[in-house]
Amino acid sequence: MDYEVLIRNATLVDGTGASRRTGGVAISGGRIELVGELNGARGRIEIDATGKVLAPGFIDVHTHDDRLLLSDPAMLPKLLQGVTTVVTGNCGISLTPSPPRIPPPLDLLDGSGQWYRFDTFGAYAAALADARPATNCVALIGHSTLRVRALERLDREATPAQVAAMRAELDAALGAGATGMSAGPAYAPAAAASTAELIEVARPLAAHRGIFTIHMRDENEGVLESIEETLAIGRALGVPVVISHHKVAGQKMHGRSVETIARIATAMRTQAVALDCYPYHASSTILIADAVRFASKVLVTWSRPHPELAGLELGLAAQRLGLSQDQAIDALQPAGAVYFVMDEADVQRILAFGPTMIGSDGLPHDPHPHPRLWGTFPRVLGHYARDLALFSLETAIHKMTGLSAARFGLAGRGVIRAGAIADLVIFDPATVCDAATFEHPTRPAGGIDTVIVAGQIAVTGGEPTGARVGKLVTGRVGIGDAAWAA
Ligand code: ZN
Ligand code: CU
């Protein structure tokens, strides 16, 4: 046999944004060895992909899968969408280094504290290797996690000694294979952190060629100021920054993505800034009164004291409890929610912006999660690219593969070419679709046929094979890199 796996007769979409062509790939030793004409090559396993698209495995650039990789290493919500790599530790929260207590939103990863047990990133990386997850992991360290670890009181600015402690822990984690730092000043644990604190904690990023991502301080009326803060952080650090799950939230802000996108586009001419987006007009996080007031509708996704109310509209949950809505928000705590806060036109404008990457922001431990957890990638391919023609299939795939790998500095991933790592997906472009809805949020997507991770077949005929060969992957980027020059 010449090769381990051959895929023939595919519609090849290579992740660079280039037009589709007909061809195949030959894989051995976890890498793509041949692309295009396979001539007389033979494989131990041969896959006929006639009528199907062959693309690089999708990269989910915004996840909260830190613990899912360990507690449920089959990674089905992601794998069954064609995702082969997840970026963890977003929005300021990471499972490591372990904090002494778990204030919200750290409980989105684990409310019990059982999984917040890795004192160092190295210990987490070792656990990840033991767990053998089905997808690869690119790990960020959360500023809020560092902060809960370093500060006794979170409602104030960190002292110079506390900043130094957080910085040293970030430095150690980056040295042990973490890819960057995330910040979440929108949330209580980091709301009192100044811009200067975020910059000083993140100082080690430049030397390690790490990336900075942020769930911005304000995605509502202060979103433009928050973009300025993000840009200032990037300039002060000399590192690339990623605006996470970009949105303009709240009815008063509808339409304002025209301005945010214009500002980001202008900034891109002079500094390294990226953004991601999920393809829904509802957001999801912990249940917070402040967020409820911006929403036209709120769904409860989980509640520790009232698990039976998960999935219900907040007003209805309040009725069941015999409480006012404000009282119910307190009674349900700790809890999570889905918030209908965006305008569909803004979502489409942000998704269609050329540099926007796709990230799910899925919350895998919510009993009644936002459907983005199971539906994001097929929804972009099926609903937005095919059905609404918001952009071409090639562009859709680029936004979830080649663009993402370039922005996060993931060498040898996100594109189909000879020598690249064989993370691949085969799907039917006519039927690919999301099936998860707000009512039935955990339905697997349709049309995803085969998923290959490092040359191993992890999904075939839409079913997982049990192959689990995902690894920790370290991204390295700098503001001078060619990937950022555009
Ligand atoms: Zn976030
Ligand atoms: Cu997030």
XYZ file of N, CA and C and ligand atoms in Angstrom, residues 62 64 90-91 187 215 219 244-245 247 361, ligand 1:
34
model
N -13.317 30.078 19.493
C -13.803 30.598 20.773
C -14.614 29.530 21.494
N -15.318 27.182 25.400
C -15.176 27.001 26.841
C -15.085 25.501 27.105
N -11.342 31.004 26.994
C -11.781 32.324 26.558
C -12.562 33.106 27.619
N -12.773 34.372 27.325
C -13.607 35.265 28.146
C -13.026 35.482 29.540
N -17.105 40.886 33.131
C -17.619 40.093 34.245
C -17.068 40.570 35.584
N -13.184 39.331 25.895
C -14.623 39.582 25.953
C -14.713 41.003 26.487
N -20.318 45.474 25.560
C -20.758 45.139 24.201
C -22.088 45.825 23.910
N -13.397 39.043 20.917
C -14.180 37.806 20.969
C -15.655 38.076 20.691
N -16.292 37.091 20.072
C -17.741 37.105 19.791
C -18.256 38.529 19.600
N -20.225 41.654 18.822
C -21.666 41.909 18.703
C -21.955 43.328 19.135
N -18.422 29.788 20.922
C -18.723 30.247 22.277
C -19.698 29.289 22.970
Zn -17.469 35.910 26.278
